[in-house]
C-alpha cells in the first residue's frame, strides 16, 4: 500500500490541475481579468501558507532570511510567479486549455537548453544520454511549432457538437496565445534553475514558498494597478469567479505544493515529472466535452510529439543520474556559499549513496517539476 500512495496522490493531483485549467479558462472568458486573477490567487495562497510557515519555523527554529536569500526569492517570485502567471493565463485565454496543458510539457526541454548555456548541463555527442536529451528537445520544440502553426483539419466539435459558445478570436489570437504559453515555459524554466541557489541559501521550502507568494502578491498588485485602471475589473462578478480564485489559491498553489513535495521526497522528481502528460490528456478530453473546444489534427500531432519528446528527455536524464549514483567513488560536494553554486566532485572511499542522491536532486533543475510550486496551472 505504501508503494501505491505516491501513485494515487499524483493521479489525484493531475485531475486537480486539469480542473484548475478548465475552470480558470471559463472564468477568464466570462470577463475575469488575468492580472486580477493572478493577484487574488497569490493573496489567497499567501493567507494559507503564511501561518503554516510561521508555526513551522517556530517549531524547527530555522534560520532567518538573509539579504541574499531575500534577493533570490524576490527574483524568483518576479520571474516565476508574477510575470510567468500573467503571461500563462493570457495565453490560456487566447488559445485553449488543451494547448496550455500540452505546452507545459515543454518545460524539461527548455530547462535543458537554458542549463546548457548556463554551464549547468554538459553535452557529449558521443554519449547516448546526451543524444537522447538533444533529440527529445528537438521533438518537443517541433511539436510546439506544430501546435501553434499547423492546426490542420478539425477532428472534434466541428459538426458533431453544437457551436461552441466560447471562442478565442481567430487564428491570430490562437498564434499569440501559443507564443504567450511558450514564453511562460521559458520563464518557468528560468525559475527552476533559480531554485538551485534559492535552495542552497534558504533550504526551508515552506518558508520560501510563503515568501514568494507574498512578494508575488505585492508585485501583482503593482502591475494590476498600472495596467487595470478601471475599478470594475477588480470586482468579482460571479460565484464562479470567486470559486475559481479560492480553488486556485488554496488547491492549486498551497495544497498541491505539499502533495508534490511529499511525492518527490518519496519517489524522486523524475517520478513526478512522468505524470505531467496525463494532465494534458484529461484537459483535452474534458475541454472537448464540456467547453466544446475544437480539436485540430495538427495540434493533436504536435501534442503527441511534445509528450514523446518529454519522455525521451527524461529517459536521458534518468540514465545520467543512474550512472552517477552507481559510481561508489564519487562524492558530490555542493559549495553553498559560492555565488555560482558550482559542483565540486572529489574522490572519497566513504561514500553515502543516499546523501549523494539528495544533493544530486538539488543540482538537477531539469527534473524539478514545474507544478510543484505552481503555476502555470
Coordinates of C-alpha atoms in Angstrom, one line a residue:
X1 CA 0.0 0.0 0.0
X2 CA 2.9 2.3 0.7
X3 CA 4.1 2.0 -2.9
X4 CA 0.7 2.9 -4.3
X5 CA 0.2 6.0 -2.2
X6 CA 2.5 8.3 -4.3
X7 CA 0.9 7.0 -7.5
X8 CA -2.6 7.7 -6.2
X9 CA -1.5 11.1 -5.0
X10 CA -0.1 12.0 -8.4
X11 CA -3.2 10.8 -10.2
X12 CA -5.4 12.9 -7.9
X13 CA -3.0 15.9 -8.4
X14 CA -3.3 15.7 -12.2
X15 CA -7.1 15.8 -12.0
X16 CA -6.7 18.8 -9.7
X17 CA -4.6 20.6 -12.2
X18 CA -6.9 19.7 -15.0
X19 CA -9.9 21.2 -13.1
X20 CA -7.8 24.3 -12.4
X21 CA -7.0 24.8 -16.1
X22 CA -10.6 24.3 -17.2
X23 CA -12.3 26.4 -14.5
X24 CA -9.8 29.2 -15.0
X25 CA -10.4 29.4 -18.7
X26 CA -14.2 29.6 -18.1
X27 CA -13.7 32.4 -15.6
X28 CA -11.3 34.3 -17.9
X29 CA -13.7 34.0 -20.9
X30 CA -16.6 35.3 -18.8
X31 CA -14.6 38.5 -18.2
X32 CA -12.3 38.0 -15.2
X33 CA -9.0 39.9 -15.9
X34 CA -5.9 37.6 -15.9
X35 CA -4.0 40.1 -13.9
X36 CA -6.7 40.5 -11.2
X37 CA -6.9 36.7 -11.1
X38 CA -3.2 36.3 -10.5
X39 CA -3.3 38.9 -7.8
X40 CA -6.2 37.2 -5.9
X41 CA -4.7 33.8 -6.4
X42 CA -1.4 34.8 -4.8
X43 CA -3.1 36.7 -2.0
X44 CA -5.2 33.6 -1.1
X45 CA -2.1 31.3 -1.3
X46 CA -0.2 33.7 1.0
X47 CA -3.0 33.6 3.5
X48 CA -2.9 29.8 3.6
X49 CA 0.9 29.4 3.6
X50 CA 2.0 32.2 5.9
X51 CA 0.6 30.7 9.1
X52 CA 1.9 27.3 8.3
X53 CA 5.4 28.7 7.5
X54 CA 5.3 30.8 10.7
X55 CA 4.5 27.9 13.1
X56 CA 6.8 25.6 11.2
X57 CA 9.7 27.9 11.7
X58 CA 8.9 28.4 15.3
X59 CA 8.9 24.7 15.9
X60 CA 12.1 24.0 13.9
X61 CA 13.9 27.1 14.8
X62 CA 15.2 27.7 11.3
X63 CA 17.4 30.5 10.3
X64 CA 16.2 34.0 9.4
X65 CA 16.1 35.4 5.9
X66 CA 19.4 36.8 4.8
X67 CA 19.8 39.6 2.2
X68 CA 21.0 37.2 -0.4
X69 CA 18.0 34.9 0.2
X70 CA 15.6 37.8 0.1
X71 CA 17.1 39.0 -3.3
X72 CA 16.9 35.5 -4.8
X73 CA 13.3 35.0 -3.5
X74 CA 12.3 38.4 -4.9
X75 CA 13.7 37.5 -8.4
X76 CA 12.1 34.1 -8.2
X77 CA 8.7 35.5 -7.4
X78 CA 9.0 38.2 -10.1
X79 CA 10.1 35.8 -12.9
X80 CA 8.4 32.5 -11.9
X81 CA 5.1 33.8 -10.4
X82 CA 4.2 37.4 -11.3
X83 CA 5.4 37.6 -14.9
X84 CA 5.1 33.9 -15.6
X85 CA 1.5 33.5 -14.4
X86 CA 0.3 36.7 -16.1
X87 CA 1.8 35.5 -19.4
X88 CA 0.4 32.0 -18.9
X89 CA -3.2 33.0 -18.1
X90 CA -3.1 35.5 -21.0
X91 CA -2.1 32.6 -23.3
X92 CA -4.7 30.3 -21.8
X93 CA -7.4 32.9 -22.5
X94 CA -6.3 33.4 -26.1
X95 CA -5.5 29.8 -27.1
X96 CA -7.2 26.9 -25.3
X97 CA -7.0 24.7 -22.2
X98 CA -5.7 21.7 -24.1
X99 CA -2.9 23.7 -25.8
X100 CA -1.9 25.3 -22.5
X101 CA -1.6 21.9 -20.8
X102 CA 0.3 20.4 -23.7
X103 CA 2.8 23.3 -23.8
X104 CA 3.6 22.7 -20.2
X105 CA 5.4 19.5 -21.3
X106 CA 8.0 21.7 -23.0
X107 CA 9.5 22.8 -19.7
X108 CA 12.0 20.0 -19.2
X109 CA 13.4 20.5 -22.7
X110 CA 13.5 24.3 -22.4
X111 CA 15.2 23.9 -19.0
X112 CA 17.8 21.7 -20.6
X113 CA 18.6 24.3 -23.3
X114 CA 18.9 27.1 -20.7
X115 CA 21.0 24.9 -18.4
X116 CA 23.4 24.1 -21.2
X117 CA 24.0 27.8 -22.0
X118 CA 24.3 28.5 -18.2
X119 CA 27.0 25.8 -17.9
X120 CA 24.9 23.6 -15.6
X121 CA 24.5 20.8 -18.2
X122 CA 27.2 19.1 -20.1
X123 CA 26.6 17.8 -23.6
X124 CA 28.7 14.9 -25.0
X125 CA 27.7 14.0 -28.6
X126 CA 29.3 10.5 -28.1
X127 CA 27.1 9.8 -25.1
X128 CA 23.7 8.2 -25.7
X129 CA 22.1 10.1 -22.9
X130 CA 23.2 13.4 -24.3
X131 CA 21.9 12.4 -27.7
X132 CA 18.6 11.4 -26.1
X133 CA 18.2 14.8 -24.4
X134 CA 19.0 16.7 -27.6
X135 CA 16.7 14.5 -29.7
X136 CA 13.9 14.8 -27.1
X137 CA 14.4 18.6 -27.0
X138 CA 14.1 18.8 -30.8
X139 CA 10.9 16.7 -30.7
X140 CA 9.4 19.0 -28.0
X141 CA 10.2 22.1 -30.0
X142 CA 8.9 20.6 -33.3
X143 CA 5.7 19.5 -31.5
X144 CA 5.2 23.0 -30.1
X145 CA 5.6 24.6 -33.5
X146 CA 3.1 22.1 -35.0
X147 CA 0.6 23.0 -32.3
X148 CA 1.0 26.7 -33.0
X149 CA 1.2 26.8 -36.8
X150 CA -0.2 23.6 -38.2
X151 CA -3.7 23.4 -36.9
X152 CA -4.9 21.2 -39.7
X153 CA -8.5 19.9 -40.1
X154 CA -10.9 19.8 -37.2
X155 CA -11.3 16.4 -35.5
X156 CA -13.9 17.2 -32.9
X157 CA -16.6 19.8 -32.3
X158 CA -16.7 20.8 -36.0
X159 CA -20.1 19.4 -36.9
X160 CA -20.9 16.7 -34.3
X161 CA -21.2 19.0 -31.3
X162 CA -23.1 22.3 -31.0
X163 CA -21.5 25.5 -31.9
X164 CA -19.0 26.5 -29.2
X165 CA -20.2 29.3 -27.0
X166 CA -16.6 30.3 -26.1
X167 CA -14.2 31.2 -28.9
X168 CA -10.7 32.6 -28.7
X169 CA -10.9 35.1 -31.5
X170 CA -9.4 33.6 -34.6
X171 CA -6.1 32.4 -35.9
X172 CA -4.2 35.5 -34.9
X173 CA -5.3 35.1 -31.3
X174 CA -4.5 31.4 -31.4
X175 CA -0.9 32.1 -32.5
X176 CA -0.5 34.9 -30.0
X177 CA -1.8 32.7 -27.2
X178 CA 0.7 29.9 -28.2
X179 CA 3.5 32.5 -28.1
X180 CA 2.4 33.6 -24.6
X181 CA 2.4 30.0 -23.5
X182 CA 5.8 29.3 -24.9
X183 CA 7.1 32.4 -23.2
X184 CA 5.6 31.1 -19.9
X185 CA 7.5 27.8 -20.4
X186 CA 10.8 29.7 -20.8
X187 CA 10.1 31.8 -17.7
X188 CA 9.2 28.8 -15.6
X189 CA 12.4 27.1 -16.8
X190 CA 14.4 30.0 -15.6
X191 CA 12.6 29.8 -12.3
X192 CA 13.5 26.2 -11.9
X193 CA 17.2 27.0 -12.4
X194 CA 16.9 29.8 -9.9
X195 CA 15.8 27.2 -7.3
X196 CA 19.3 25.9 -7.1
X197 CA 20.8 29.0 -5.4
X198 CA 17.5 29.6 -3.6
X199 CA 17.5 26.1 -2.0
X200 CA 21.2 26.5 -1.0
X201 CA 20.6 29.9 0.5
X202 CA 17.2 29.2 2.2
X203 CA 16.5 25.4 2.5
X204 CA 13.2 25.9 4.3
X205 CA 10.8 25.2 1.3
X206 CA 7.6 26.1 3.2
X207 CA 9.0 29.4 4.3
X208 CA 10.5 30.2 0.8
X209 CA 7.1 29.4 -0.8
X210 CA 5.3 31.6 1.6
X211 CA 7.7 34.5 0.9
X212 CA 7.4 34.0 -2.9
X213 CA 3.6 34.1 -2.7
X214 CA 3.7 37.2 -0.5
X215 CA 6.2 39.0 -2.8
X216 CA 4.2 38.0 -5.9
X217 CA 1.1 39.4 -4.3
X218 CA 2.8 42.8 -3.9
X219 CA 4.3 42.7 -7.4
X220 CA 1.0 41.6 -8.9
X221 CA -0.8 44.4 -7.1
X222 CA 1.6 47.0 -8.5
X223 CA 1.3 45.5 -12.0
X224 CA -2.5 45.4 -11.9
X225 CA -2.7 49.0 -10.6
X226 CA -0.7 50.1 -13.7
X227 CA -2.5 48.0 -16.3
X228 CA -6.1 47.8 -14.9
X229 CA -7.3 51.4 -14.4
X230 CA -11.0 50.5 -14.5
X231 CA -12.2 49.8 -10.9
X232 CA -14.8 47.4 -12.3
X233 CA -12.1 44.9 -13.4
X234 CA -11.2 44.4 -9.7
X235 CA -14.6 43.2 -8.8
X236 CA -15.7 39.5 -8.6
X237 CA -18.9 39.4 -10.7
X238 CA -20.0 35.8 -10.1
X239 CA -19.7 32.8 -7.8
X240 CA -17.8 31.0 -10.4
X241 CA -15.0 33.7 -10.4
X242 CA -14.8 33.7 -6.6
X243 CA -14.7 29.9 -6.5
X244 CA -12.0 29.8 -9.2
X245 CA -9.8 32.3 -7.2
X246 CA -10.2 30.3 -4.0
X247 CA -9.7 27.0 -5.7
X248 CA -6.5 28.1 -7.5
X249 CA -5.1 29.8 -4.4
X250 CA -5.8 27.0 -1.9
X251 CA -5.7 23.9 -4.0
X252 CA -3.7 25.0 -7.0
X253 CA -0.9 26.7 -5.0
X254 CA -0.9 25.7 -1.3
X255 CA -2.2 22.1 -1.1
X256 CA -0.6 21.0 -4.4
X257 CA 2.8 22.1 -3.0
X258 CA 2.6 19.8 -0.1
X259 CA 1.4 16.8 -2.2
X260 CA 4.1 17.4 -4.8
X261 CA 6.9 17.9 -2.3
X262 CA 5.8 14.7 -0.5
X263 CA 5.7 12.6 -3.7
X264 CA 9.2 13.9 -4.7
X265 CA 10.6 13.1 -1.3
X266 CA 9.2 9.6 -1.6
X267 CA 9.9 8.7 -5.2
X268 CA 12.0 11.5 -6.7
X269 CA 11.4 14.3 -9.2
X270 CA 11.6 12.0 -12.2
X271 CA 8.6 10.1 -11.0
X272 CA 6.6 13.3 -10.5
X273 CA 7.5 14.7 -14.0
X274 CA 6.4 11.5 -15.7
X275 CA 2.7 12.1 -14.7
X276 CA 2.6 15.6 -16.4
X277 CA 1.3 14.3 -19.8
X278 CA -1.7 12.7 -18.0
X279 CA -3.0 16.2 -17.2
X280 CA -2.8 17.0 -20.9
X281 CA -5.0 14.0 -21.8
X282 CA -7.5 14.9 -19.1
X283 CA -7.8 18.5 -20.0
X284 CA -8.1 17.7 -23.8
X285 CA -11.0 15.2 -23.2
X286 CA -12.9 17.4 -20.7
X287 CA -12.4 20.6 -22.7
X288 CA -13.8 18.9 -25.8
X289 CA -16.8 17.5 -23.9
X290 CA -17.8 20.4 -21.6
X291 CA -16.2 23.6 -23.1
X292 CA -16.7 22.5 -26.7
X293 CA -13.1 23.4 -27.6
X294 CA -12.2 22.4 -31.1
X295 CA -9.6 19.7 -31.5
X296 CA -7.3 20.0 -34.6
X297 CA -5.2 17.3 -36.2
X298 CA -2.0 19.4 -36.2
X299 CA -2.5 20.3 -32.6
X300 CA -3.1 16.7 -31.6
X301 CA 0.0 15.5 -33.5
X302 CA 2.1 18.3 -32.0
X303 CA 0.9 17.5 -28.5
X304 CA 1.9 13.8 -29.1
X305 CA 5.3 15.0 -30.3
X306 CA 5.8 17.1 -27.2
X307 CA 4.8 14.2 -24.9
X308 CA 7.1 11.8 -26.7
X309 CA 10.0 14.3 -26.5
X310 CA 9.4 14.8 -22.8
X311 CA 9.8 11.1 -22.1
X312 CA 12.9 10.9 -24.3
X313 CA 14.5 13.8 -22.4
X314 CA 13.5 12.3 -19.0
X315 CA 15.0 8.9 -20.1
X316 CA 18.3 10.5 -21.0
X317 CA 18.4 12.4 -17.7
X318 CA 17.4 9.3 -15.7
X319 CA 20.3 7.3 -17.3
X320 CA 22.7 10.1 -16.4
X321 CA 21.6 10.2 -12.7
X322 CA 21.6 6.4 -12.5
X323 CA 25.2 6.2 -13.8
X324 CA 26.3 8.8 -11.3
X325 CA 24.6 7.1 -8.4
X326 CA 26.1 3.7 -9.3
X327 CA 29.7 5.0 -9.1
X328 CA 30.9 4.4 -5.5
X329 CA 34.0 6.6 -5.8
X330 CA 32.2 9.9 -6.4
X331 CA 31.1 12.3 -3.8
X332 CA 29.1 15.4 -4.7
X333 CA 30.2 18.4 -2.7
X334 CA 28.0 21.4 -3.2
X335 CA 29.5 24.8 -2.3
X336 CA 26.5 26.6 -0.8
X337 CA 28.4 29.8 -0.2
X338 CA 29.6 30.4 -3.7
X339 CA 27.6 32.7 -5.9
X340 CA 27.8 30.4 -8.9
X341 CA 26.8 27.3 -6.9
X342 CA 29.1 25.1 -8.8
X343 CA 29.6 21.4 -8.1
X344 CA 32.9 20.1 -7.0
X345 CA 33.4 16.3 -7.5
X346 CA 36.1 14.7 -5.3
X347 CA 37.2 11.2 -4.7
X348 CA 36.2 9.6 -1.4
X349 CA 36.2 6.0 -0.2
X350 CA 33.5 6.5 2.3
X351 CA 30.5 7.3 0.1
X352 CA 27.0 7.8 1.3
X353 CA 24.8 7.0 -1.6
X354 CA 21.6 8.4 -0.1
X355 CA 23.1 11.7 0.7
X356 CA 24.6 11.9 -2.8
X357 CA 21.2 11.4 -4.4
X358 CA 19.7 14.1 -2.3
X359 CA 22.4 16.6 -3.4
X360 CA 22.1 15.5 -7.0
X361 CA 18.4 16.3 -6.9
X362 CA 19.3 19.8 -5.6
X363 CA 21.5 20.4 -8.6
X364 CA 19.1 18.9 -11.2
X365 CA 16.7 21.7 -12.2
X366 CA 15.8 19.8 -15.3
X367 CA 14.0 17.2 -13.2
X368 CA 12.3 19.6 -10.9
X369 CA 8.6 19.6 -11.5
X370 CA 7.0 22.9 -12.7
X371 CA 3.8 22.2 -11.0
X372 CA 5.1 21.5 -7.5
X373 CA 5.2 25.2 -6.7
X374 CA 2.7 26.0 -9.3
X375 CA 1.8 27.9 -11.8
X376 CA 1.2 27.5 -14.6
X377 CA -1.7 25.8 -13.8

